[in-house]
Amino acid sequence: MSGAVPPAAEAATAQASRDTQRTYTIAELSREFGVTPRTIRFYEDEGLIKPRRQGLMRLYNQHDRTRLGWILRGKRLGFPLAEIRALLELYYIDRTGNQQMRELLRRSRIHIAELERKRRDLDAQIDEFKDVEVHVAKELRRRGIDPDVE
Protein backbone atom coordinates (compact mmCIF):
# COMPACT_ATOMS: atom_id res chain seq x y z
CA MET A 1 0.00 0.00 0.00
CA SER A 2 2.83 2.41 -0.75
CA GLY A 3 0.52 4.58 -2.88
CA ALA A 4 -1.98 5.28 -0.08
CA VAL A 5 -2.06 8.70 1.55
CA PRO A 6 -1.13 8.52 5.25
CA PRO A 7 -4.06 9.48 7.52
CA ALA A 8 -2.12 12.42 9.02
CA ALA A 9 -1.40 13.87 5.55
CA GLU A 10 -5.02 13.36 4.53
CA ALA A 11 -6.21 15.16 7.67
CA ALA A 12 -3.76 18.02 7.09
CA THR A 13 -4.94 18.39 3.49
CA ALA A 14 -8.58 18.42 4.61
CA GLN A 15 -7.80 21.05 7.28
CA ALA A 16 -5.95 23.22 4.76
CA SER A 17 -8.94 23.00 2.42
CA ARG A 18 -11.32 24.04 5.23
CA ASP A 19 -9.00 26.94 6.17
CA THR A 20 -9.00 28.33 2.63
CA GLN A 21 -12.80 28.04 2.47
CA ARG A 22 -13.39 29.53 5.92
CA THR A 23 -15.19 32.84 6.07
CA TYR A 24 -14.92 35.60 8.64
CA THR A 25 -17.40 38.22 9.73
CA ILE A 26 -16.48 41.86 10.07
CA ALA A 27 -16.73 41.48 13.86
CA GLU A 28 -14.27 38.57 13.86
CA LEU A 29 -11.73 40.44 11.74
CA SER A 30 -12.26 43.58 13.76
CA ARG A 31 -11.44 41.72 16.99
CA GLU A 32 -8.53 39.78 15.49
CA PHE A 33 -6.79 42.85 14.05
CA GLY A 34 -7.80 45.32 16.75
CA VAL A 35 -9.51 47.74 14.36
CA THR A 36 -13.04 49.04 14.13
CA PRO A 37 -15.56 47.64 11.65
CA ARG A 38 -15.59 51.13 10.15
CA THR A 39 -11.87 50.76 9.32
CA ILE A 40 -12.54 47.47 7.54
CA ARG A 41 -15.47 48.99 5.64
CA PHE A 42 -13.19 51.87 4.61
CA TYR A 43 -10.70 49.43 3.06
CA GLU A 44 -13.62 47.72 1.37
CA ASP A 45 -14.86 51.07 -0.01
CA GLU A 46 -11.33 51.68 -1.31
CA GLY A 47 -11.51 48.34 -3.17
CA LEU A 48 -8.64 46.79 -1.22
CA ILE A 49 -10.74 43.93 0.11
CA LYS A 50 -13.86 42.50 -1.48
CA PRO A 51 -16.07 40.47 0.83
CA ARG A 52 -18.92 38.45 -0.51
CA ARG A 53 -22.39 39.46 0.62
CA GLN A 54 -24.96 37.21 2.20
CA GLY A 55 -27.95 39.46 2.62
CA LEU A 56 -26.66 42.40 4.65
CA MET A 57 -23.77 40.39 6.11
CA ARG A 58 -20.27 40.72 4.73
CA LEU A 59 -18.31 37.46 4.57
CA TYR A 60 -14.55 37.77 4.22
CA ASN A 61 -12.47 34.87 2.93
CA GLN A 62 -8.89 33.93 3.76
CA HIS A 63 -7.62 36.11 0.90
CA ASP A 64 -9.42 39.16 2.34
CA ARG A 65 -8.07 38.36 5.81
CA THR A 66 -4.50 38.13 4.50
CA ARG A 67 -4.85 41.36 2.51
CA LEU A 68 -6.26 43.15 5.57
CA GLY A 69 -3.21 42.06 7.55
CA TRP A 70 -0.90 43.44 4.85
CA ILE A 71 -2.88 46.68 4.62
CA LEU A 72 -2.68 47.26 8.36
CA ARG A 73 1.02 46.44 8.47
CA GLY A 74 1.64 48.82 5.58
CA LYS A 75 -0.22 51.58 7.43
CA ARG A 76 1.78 50.92 10.63
CA LEU A 77 4.97 51.24 8.57
CA GLY A 78 3.79 54.58 7.20
CA PHE A 79 3.03 53.56 3.62
CA PRO A 80 0.34 55.72 2.00
CA LEU A 81 -2.76 53.85 0.84
CA ALA A 82 -1.79 54.34 -2.82
CA GLU A 83 1.51 52.52 -2.24
CA ILE A 84 -0.22 49.72 -0.34
CA ARG A 85 -2.69 49.32 -3.22
CA ALA A 86 0.15 49.21 -5.78
CA LEU A 87 2.01 46.57 -3.76
CA LEU A 88 -1.11 44.44 -3.35
CA GLU A 89 -1.91 44.66 -7.06
CA LEU A 90 1.53 43.31 -7.95
CA TYR A 91 0.40 39.93 -6.64
CA TYR A 92 -2.06 39.69 -9.54
CA ILE A 93 0.69 40.42 -12.05
CA ASP A 94 3.12 37.85 -10.61
CA ARG A 95 1.54 35.10 -8.47
CA THR A 96 4.99 33.96 -7.29
CA GLY A 97 5.18 37.13 -5.22
CA ASN A 98 8.72 37.83 -6.43
CA GLN A 99 7.84 41.13 -8.11
CA GLN A 100 5.82 42.16 -5.07
CA MET A 101 8.72 41.40 -2.73
CA ARG A 102 11.23 43.24 -4.93
CA GLU A 103 9.01 46.31 -5.00
CA LEU A 104 8.40 46.10 -1.25
CA LEU A 105 12.16 45.92 -0.71
CA ARG A 106 12.73 48.94 -2.98
CA ARG A 107 10.04 51.02 -1.30
CA SER A 108 11.16 49.96 2.18
CA ARG A 109 14.67 51.17 1.41
CA ILE A 110 13.27 54.52 0.28
CA HIS A 111 11.25 54.84 3.50
CA ILE A 112 14.24 53.86 5.63
CA ALA A 113 16.38 56.54 3.96
CA GLU A 114 13.64 59.15 4.52
CA LEU A 115 13.21 58.17 8.18
CA GLU A 116 16.97 58.30 8.75
CA ARG A 117 17.06 61.79 7.20
CA LYS A 118 14.22 62.87 9.50
CA ARG A 119 16.08 61.39 12.48
CA ARG A 120 19.19 63.41 11.59
CA ASP A 121 17.04 66.54 11.27
CA LEU A 122 15.41 65.86 14.66
CA ASP A 123 18.78 65.22 16.31
CA ALA A 124 20.10 68.52 14.92
CA GLN A 125 16.99 70.34 16.16
CA ILE A 126 17.30 68.75 19.61
CA ASP A 127 20.96 69.78 19.79
CA GLU A 128 20.01 73.33 18.86
CA PHE A 129 17.32 73.45 21.55
CA LYS A 130 19.82 72.13 24.11
CA ASP A 131 22.19 74.93 23.13
CA VAL A 132 19.37 77.48 23.58
CA GLU A 133 18.50 75.90 26.93
CA VAL A 134 22.08 76.20 28.19
CA HIS A 135 22.42 79.83 27.10
CA VAL A 136 19.04 80.92 28.46
CA ALA A 137 19.61 79.15 31.80
CA LYS A 138 23.03 80.78 32.05
CA GLU A 139 21.54 84.24 31.34
CA LEU A 140 18.78 83.71 33.94
CA ARG A 141 21.39 82.75 36.55
CA ARG A 142 23.43 85.86 35.65
CA ARG A 143 20.29 87.89 36.40
CA GLY A 144 19.88 86.14 39.75
CA ILE A 145 16.96 83.96 38.69
CA ASP A 146 16.88 80.22 39.29
CA PRO A 147 16.09 78.74 35.82
CA ASP A 148 14.52 75.61 37.35
CA VAL A 149 11.86 77.45 39.40
CA GLU A 150 8.78 78.61 37.57
JSON list of C-alpha atoms in Angstrom, two decimals:
[
{"chain": "A", "resi": 1, "resn": "MET", "atom": "CA", "xyz": [0.00, 0.00, 0.00]},
{"chain": "A", "resi": 2, "resn": "SER", "atom": "CA", "xyz": [2.83, 2.41, -0.75]},
{"chain": "A", "resi": 3, "resn": "GLY", "atom": "CA", "xyz": [0.52, 4.58, -2.88]},
{"chain": "A", "resi": 4, "resn": "ALA", "atom": "CA", "xyz": [-1.98, 5.28, -0.08]},
{"chain": "A", "resi": 5, "resn": "VAL", "atom": "CA", "xyz": [-2.06, 8.70, 1.55]},
{"chain": "A", "resi": 6, "resn": "PRO", "atom": "CA", "xyz": [-1.13, 8.52, 5.25]},
{"chain": "A", "resi": 7, "resn": "PRO", "atom": "CA", "xyz": [-4.06, 9.48, 7.52]},
{"chain": "A", "resi": 8, "resn": "ALA", "atom": "CA", "xyz": [-2.12, 12.42, 9.02]},
{"chain": "A", "resi": 9, "resn": "ALA", "atom": "CA", "xyz": [-1.40, 13.87, 5.55]},
{"chain": "A", "resi": 10, "resn": "GLU", "atom": "CA", "xyz": [-5.02, 13.36, 4.53]},
{"chain": "A", "resi": 11, "resn": "ALA", "atom": "CA", "xyz": [-6.21, 15.16, 7.67]},
{"chain": "A", "resi": 12, "resn": "ALA", "atom": "CA", "xyz": [-3.76, 18.02, 7.09]},
{"chain": "A", "resi": 13, "resn": "THR", "atom": "CA", "xyz": [-4.94, 18.39, 3.49]},
{"chain": "A", "resi": 14, "resn": "ALA", "atom": "CA", "xyz": [-8.58, 18.42, 4.61]},
{"chain": "A", "resi": 15, "resn": "GLN", "atom": "CA", "xyz": [-7.80, 21.05, 7.28]},
{"chain": "A", "resi": 16, "resn": "ALA", "atom": "CA", "xyz": [-5.95, 23.22, 4.76]},
{"chain": "A", "resi": 17, "resn": "SER", "atom": "CA", "xyz": [-8.94, 23.00, 2.42]},
{"chain": "A", "resi": 18, "resn": "ARG", "atom": "CA", "xyz": [-11.32, 24.04, 5.23]},
{"chain": "A", "resi": 19, "resn": "ASP", "atom": "CA", "xyz": [-9.00, 26.94, 6.17]},
{"chain": "A", "resi": 20, "resn": "THR", "atom": "CA", "xyz": [-9.00, 28.33, 2.63]},
{"chain": "A", "resi": 21, "resn": "GLN", "atom": "CA", "xyz": [-12.80, 28.04, 2.47]},
{"chain": "A", "resi": 22, "resn": "ARG", "atom": "CA", "xyz": [-13.39, 29.53, 5.92]},
{"chain": "A", "resi": 23, "resn": "THR", "atom": "CA", "xyz": [-15.19, 32.84, 6.07]},
{"chain": "A", "resi": 24, "resn": "TYR", "atom": "CA", "xyz": [-14.92, 35.60, 8.64]},
{"chain": "A", "resi": 25, "resn": "THR", "atom": "CA", "xyz": [-17.40, 38.22, 9.73]},
{"chain": "A", "resi": 26, "resn": "ILE", "atom": "CA", "xyz": [-16.48, 41.86, 10.07]},
{"chain": "A", "resi": 27, "resn": "ALA", "atom": "CA", "xyz": [-16.73, 41.48, 13.86]},
{"chain": "A", "resi": 28, "resn": "GLU", "atom": "CA", "xyz": [-14.27, 38.57, 13.86]},
{"chain": "A", "resi": 29, "resn": "LEU", "atom": "CA", "xyz": [-11.73, 40.44, 11.74]},
{"chain": "A", "resi": 30, "resn": "SER", "atom": "CA", "xyz": [-12.26, 43.58, 13.76]},
{"chain": "A", "resi": 31, "resn": "ARG", "atom": "CA", "xyz": [-11.44, 41.72, 16.99]},
{"chain": "A", "resi": 32, "resn": "GLU", "atom": "CA", "xyz": [-8.53, 39.78, 15.49]},
{"chain": "A", "resi": 33, "resn": "PHE", "atom": "CA", "xyz": [-6.79, 42.85, 14.05]},
{"chain": "A", "resi": 34, "resn": "GLY", "atom": "CA", "xyz": [-7.80, 45.32, 16.75]},
{"chain": "A", "resi": 35, "resn": "VAL", "atom": "CA", "xyz": [-9.51, 47.74, 14.36]},
{"chain": "A", "resi": 36, "resn": "THR", "atom": "CA", "xyz": [-13.04, 49.04, 14.13]},
{"chain": "A", "resi": 37, "resn": "PRO", "atom": "CA", "xyz": [-15.56, 47.64, 11.65]},
{"chain": "A", "resi": 38, "resn": "ARG", "atom": "CA", "xyz": [-15.59, 51.13, 10.15]},
{"chain": "A", "resi": 39, "resn": "THR", "atom": "CA", "xyz": [-11.87, 50.76, 9.32]},
{"chain": "A", "resi": 40, "resn": "ILE", "atom": "CA", "xyz": [-12.54, 47.47, 7.54]},
{"chain": "A", "resi": 41, "resn": "ARG", "atom": "CA", "xyz": [-15.47, 48.99, 5.64]},
{"chain": "A", "resi": 42, "resn": "PHE", "atom": "CA", "xyz": [-13.19, 51.87, 4.61]},
{"chain": "A", "resi": 43, "resn": "TYR", "atom": "CA", "xyz": [-10.70, 49.43, 3.06]},
{"chain": "A", "resi": 44, "resn": "GLU", "atom": "CA", "xyz": [-13.62, 47.72, 1.37]},
{"chain": "A", "resi": 45, "resn": "ASP", "atom": "CA", "xyz": [-14.86, 51.07, -0.01]},
{"chain": "A", "resi": 46, "resn": "GLU", "atom": "CA", "xyz": [-11.33, 51.68, -1.31]},
{"chain": "A", "resi": 47, "resn": "GLY", "atom": "CA", "xyz": [-11.51, 48.34, -3.17]},
{"chain": "A", "resi": 48, "resn": "LEU", "atom": "CA", "xyz": [-8.64, 46.79, -1.22]},
{"chain": "A", "resi": 49, "resn": "ILE", "atom": "CA", "xyz": [-10.74, 43.93, 0.11]},
{"chain": "A", "resi": 50, "resn": "LYS", "atom": "CA", "xyz": [-13.86, 42.50, -1.48]},
{"chain": "A", "resi": 51, "resn": "PRO", "atom": "CA", "xyz": [-16.07, 40.47, 0.83]},
{"chain": "A", "resi": 52, "resn": "ARG", "atom": "CA", "xyz": [-18.92, 38.45, -0.51]},
{"chain": "A", "resi": 53, "resn": "ARG", "atom": "CA", "xyz": [-22.39, 39.46, 0.62]},
{"chain": "A", "resi": 54, "resn": "GLN", "atom": "CA", "xyz": [-24.96, 37.21, 2.20]},
{"chain": "A", "resi": 55, "resn": "GLY", "atom": "CA", "xyz": [-27.95, 39.46, 2.62]},
{"chain": "A", "resi": 56, "resn": "LEU", "atom": "CA", "xyz": [-26.66, 42.40, 4.65]},
{"chain": "A", "resi": 57, "resn": "MET", "atom": "CA", "xyz": [-23.77, 40.39, 6.11]},
{"chain": "A", "resi": 58, "resn": "ARG", "atom": "CA", "xyz": [-20.27, 40.72, 4.73]},
{"chain": "A", "resi": 59, "resn": "LEU", "atom": "CA", "xyz": [-18.31, 37.46, 4.57]},
{"chain": "A", "resi": 60, "resn": "TYR", "atom": "CA", "xyz": [-14.55, 37.77, 4.22]},
{"chain": "A", "resi": 61, "resn": "ASN", "atom": "CA", "xyz": [-12.47, 34.87, 2.93]},
{"chain": "A", "resi": 62, "resn": "GLN", "atom": "CA", "xyz": [-8.89, 33.93, 3.76]},
{"chain": "A", "resi": 63, "resn": "HIS", "atom": "CA", "xyz": [-7.62, 36.11, 0.90]},
{"chain": "A", "resi": 64, "resn": "ASP", "atom": "CA", "xyz": [-9.42, 39.16, 2.34]},
{"chain": "A", "resi": 65, "resn": "ARG", "atom": "CA", "xyz": [-8.07, 38.36, 5.81]},
{"chain": "A", "resi": 66, "resn": "THR", "atom": "CA", "xyz": [-4.50, 38.13, 4.50]},
{"chain": "A", "resi": 67, "resn": "ARG", "atom": "CA", "xyz": [-4.85, 41.36, 2.51]},
{"chain": "A", "resi": 68, "resn": "LEU", "atom": "CA", "xyz": [-6.26, 43.15, 5.57]},
{"chain": "A", "resi": 69, "resn": "GLY", "atom": "CA", "xyz": [-3.21, 42.06, 7.55]},
{"chain": "A", "resi": 70, "resn": "TRP", "atom": "CA", "xyz": [-0.90, 43.44, 4.85]},
{"chain": "A", "resi": 71, "resn": "ILE", "atom": "CA", "xyz": [-2.88, 46.68, 4.62]},
{"chain": "A", "resi": 72, "resn": "LEU", "atom": "CA", "xyz": [-2.68, 47.26, 8.36]},
{"chain": "A", "resi": 73, "resn": "ARG", "atom": "CA", "xyz": [1.02, 46.44, 8.47]},
{"chain": "A", "resi": 74, "resn": "GLY", "atom": "CA", "xyz": [1.64, 48.82, 5.58]},
{"chain": "A", "resi": 75, "resn": "LYS", "atom": "CA", "xyz": [-0.22, 51.58, 7.43]},
{"chain": "A", "resi": 76, "resn": "ARG", "atom": "CA", "xyz": [1.78, 50.92, 10.63]},
{"chain": "A", "resi": 77, "resn": "LEU", "atom": "CA", "xyz": [4.97, 51.24, 8.57]},
{"chain": "A", "resi": 78, "resn": "GLY", "atom": "CA", "xyz": [3.79, 54.58, 7.20]},
{"chain": "A", "resi": 79, "resn": "PHE", "atom": "CA", "xyz": [3.03, 53.56, 3.62]},
{"chain": "A", "resi": 80, "resn": "PRO", "atom": "CA", "xyz": [0.34, 55.72, 2.00]},
{"chain": "A", "resi": 81, "resn": "LEU", "atom": "CA", "xyz": [-2.76, 53.85, 0.84]},
{"chain": "A", "resi": 82, "resn": "ALA", "atom": "CA", "xyz": [-1.79, 54.34, -2.82]},
{"chain": "A", "resi": 83, "resn": "GLU", "atom": "CA", "xyz": [1.51, 52.52, -2.24]},
{"chain": "A", "resi": 84, "resn": "ILE", "atom": "CA", "xyz": [-0.22, 49.72, -0.34]},
{"chain": "A", "resi": 85, "resn": "ARG", "atom": "CA", "xyz": [-2.69, 49.32, -3.22]},
{"chain": "A", "resi": 86, "resn": "ALA", "atom": "CA", "xyz": [0.15, 49.21, -5.78]},
{"chain": "A", "resi": 87, "resn": "LEU", "atom": "CA", "xyz": [2.01, 46.57, -3.76]},
{"chain": "A", "resi": 88, "resn": "LEU", "atom": "CA", "xyz": [-1.11, 44.44, -3.35]},
{"chain": "A", "resi": 89, "resn": "GLU", "atom": "CA", "xyz": [-1.91, 44.66, -7.06]},
{"chain": "A", "resi": 90, "resn": "LEU", "atom": "CA", "xyz": [1.53, 43.31, -7.95]},
{"chain": "A", "resi": 91, "resn": "TYR", "atom": "CA", "xyz": [0.40, 39.93, -6.64]},
{"chain": "A", "resi": 92, "resn": "TYR", "atom": "CA", "xyz": [-2.06, 39.69, -9.54]},
{"chain": "A", "resi": 93, "resn": "ILE", "atom": "CA", "xyz": [0.69, 40.42, -12.05]},
{"chain": "A", "resi": 94, "resn": "ASP", "atom": "CA", "xyz": [3.12, 37.85, -10.61]},
{"chain": "A", "resi": 95, "resn": "ARG", "atom": "CA", "xyz": [1.54, 35.10, -8.47]},
{"chain": "A", "resi": 96, "resn": "THR", "atom": "CA", "xyz": [4.99, 33.96, -7.29]},
{"chain": "A", "resi": 97, "resn": "GLY", "atom": "CA", "xyz": [5.18, 37.13, -5.22]},
{"chain": "A", "resi": 98, "resn": "ASN", "atom": "CA", "xyz": [8.72, 37.83, -6.43]},
{"chain": "A", "resi": 99, "resn": "GLN", "atom": "CA", "xyz": [7.84, 41.13, -8.11]},
{"chain": "A", "resi": 100, "resn": "GLN", "atom": "CA", "xyz": [5.82, 42.16, -5.07]},
{"chain": "A", "resi": 101, "resn": "MET", "atom": "CA", "xyz": [8.72, 41.40, -2.73]},
{"chain": "A", "resi": 102, "resn": "ARG", "atom": "CA", "xyz": [11.23, 43.24, -4.93]},
{"chain": "A", "resi": 103, "resn": "GLU", "atom": "CA", "xyz": [9.01, 46.31, -5.00]},
{"chain": "A", "resi": 104, "resn": "LEU", "atom": "CA", "xyz": [8.40, 46.10, -1.25]},
{"chain": "A", "resi": 105, "resn": "LEU", "atom": "CA", "xyz": [12.16, 45.92, -0.71]},
{"chain": "A", "resi": 106, "resn": "ARG", "atom": "CA", "xyz": [12.73, 48.94, -2.98]},
{"chain": "A", "resi": 107, "resn": "ARG", "atom": "CA", "xyz": [10.04, 51.02, -1.30]},
{"chain": "A", "resi": 108, "resn": "SER", "atom": "CA", "xyz": [11.16, 49.96, 2.18]},
{"chain": "A", "resi": 109, "resn": "ARG", "atom": "CA", "xyz": [14.67, 51.17, 1.41]},
{"chain": "A", "resi": 110, "resn": "ILE", "atom": "CA", "xyz": [13.27, 54.52, 0.28]},
{"chain": "A", "resi": 111, "resn": "HIS", "atom": "CA", "xyz": [11.25, 54.84, 3.50]},
{"chain": "A", "resi": 112, "resn": "ILE", "atom": "CA", "xyz": [14.24, 53.86, 5.63]},
{"chain": "A", "resi": 113, "resn": "ALA", "atom": "CA", "xyz": [16.38, 56.54, 3.96]},
{"chain": "A", "resi": 114, "resn": "GLU", "atom": "CA", "xyz": [13.64, 59.15, 4.52]},
{"chain": "A", "resi": 115, "resn": "LEU", "atom": "CA", "xyz": [13.21, 58.17, 8.18]},
{"chain": "A", "resi": 116, "resn": "GLU", "atom": "CA", "xyz": [16.97, 58.30, 8.75]},
{"chain": "A", "resi": 117, "resn": "ARG", "atom": "CA", "xyz": [17.06, 61.79, 7.20]},
{"chain": "A", "resi": 118, "resn": "LYS", "atom": "CA", "xyz": [14.22, 62.87, 9.50]},
{"chain": "A", "resi": 119, "resn": "ARG", "atom": "CA", "xyz": [16.08, 61.39, 12.48]},
{"chain": "A", "resi": 120, "resn": "ARG", "atom": "CA", "xyz": [19.19, 63.41, 11.59]},
{"chain": "A", "resi": 121, "resn": "ASP", "atom": "CA", "xyz": [17.04, 66.54, 11.27]},
{"chain": "A", "resi": 122, "resn": "LEU", "atom": "CA", "xyz": [15.41, 65.86, 14.66]},
{"chain": "A", "resi": 123, "resn": "ASP", "atom": "CA", "xyz": [18.78, 65.22, 16.31]},
{"chain": "A", "resi": 124, "resn": "ALA", "atom": "CA", "xyz": [20.10, 68.52, 14.92]},
{"chain": "A", "resi": 125, "resn": "GLN", "atom": "CA", "xyz": [16.99, 70.34, 16.16]},
{"chain": "A", "resi": 126, "resn": "ILE", "atom": "CA", "xyz": [17.30, 68.75, 19.61]},
{"chain": "A", "resi": 127, "resn": "ASP", "atom": "CA", "xyz": [20.96, 69.78, 19.79]},
{"chain": "A", "resi": 128, "resn": "GLU", "atom": "CA", "xyz": [20.01, 73.33, 18.86]},
{"chain": "A", "resi": 129, "resn": "PHE", "atom": "CA", "xyz": [17.32, 73.45, 21.55]},
{"chain": "A", "resi": 130, "resn": "LYS", "atom": "CA", "xyz": [19.82, 72.13, 24.11]},
{"chain": "A", "resi": 131, "resn": "ASP", "atom": "CA", "xyz": [22.19, 74.93, 23.13]},
{"chain": "A", "resi": 132, "resn": "VAL", "atom": "CA", "xyz": [19.37, 77.48, 23.58]},
{"chain": "A", "resi": 133, "resn": "GLU", "atom": "CA", "xyz": [18.50, 75.90, 26.93]},
{"chain": "A", "resi": 134, "resn": "VAL", "atom": "CA", "xyz": [22.08, 76.20, 28.19]},
{"chain": "A", "resi": 135, "resn": "HIS", "atom": "CA", "xyz": [22.42, 79.83, 27.10]},
{"chain": "A", "resi": 136, "resn": "VAL", "atom": "CA", "xyz": [19.04, 80.92, 28.46]},
{"chain": "A", "resi": 137, "resn": "ALA", "atom": "CA", "xyz": [19.61, 79.15, 31.80]},
{"chain": "A", "resi": 138, "resn": "LYS", "atom": "CA", "xyz": [23.03, 80.78, 32.05]},
{"chain": "A", "resi": 139, "resn": "GLU", "atom": "CA", "xyz": [21.54, 84.24, 31.34]},
{"chain": "A", "resi": 140, "resn": "LEU", "atom": "CA", "xyz": [18.78, 83.71, 33.94]},
{"chain": "A", "resi": 141, "resn": "ARG", "atom": "CA", "xyz": [21.39, 82.75, 36.55]},
{"chain": "A", "resi": 142, "resn": "ARG", "atom": "CA", "xyz": [23.43, 85.86, 35.65]},
{"chain": "A", "resi": 143, "resn": "ARG", "atom": "CA", "xyz": [20.29, 87.89, 36.40]},
{"chain": "A", "resi": 144, "resn": "GLY", "atom": "CA", "xyz": [19.88, 86.14, 39.75]},
{"chain": "A", "resi": 145, "resn": "ILE", "atom": "CA", "xyz": [16.96, 83.96, 38.69]},
{"chain": "A", "resi": 146, "resn": "ASP", "atom": "CA", "xyz": [16.88, 80.22, 39.29]},
{"chain": "A", "resi": 147, "resn": "PRO", "atom": "CA", "xyz": [16.09, 78.74, 35.82]},
{"chain": "A", "resi": 148, "resn": "ASP", "atom": "CA", "xyz": [14.52, 75.61, 37.35]},
{"chain": "A", "resi": 149, "resn": "VAL", "atom": "CA", "xyz": [11.86, 77.45, 39.40]},
{"chain": "A", "resi": 150, "resn": "GLU", "atom": "CA", "xyz": [8.78, 78.61, 37.57]}
]
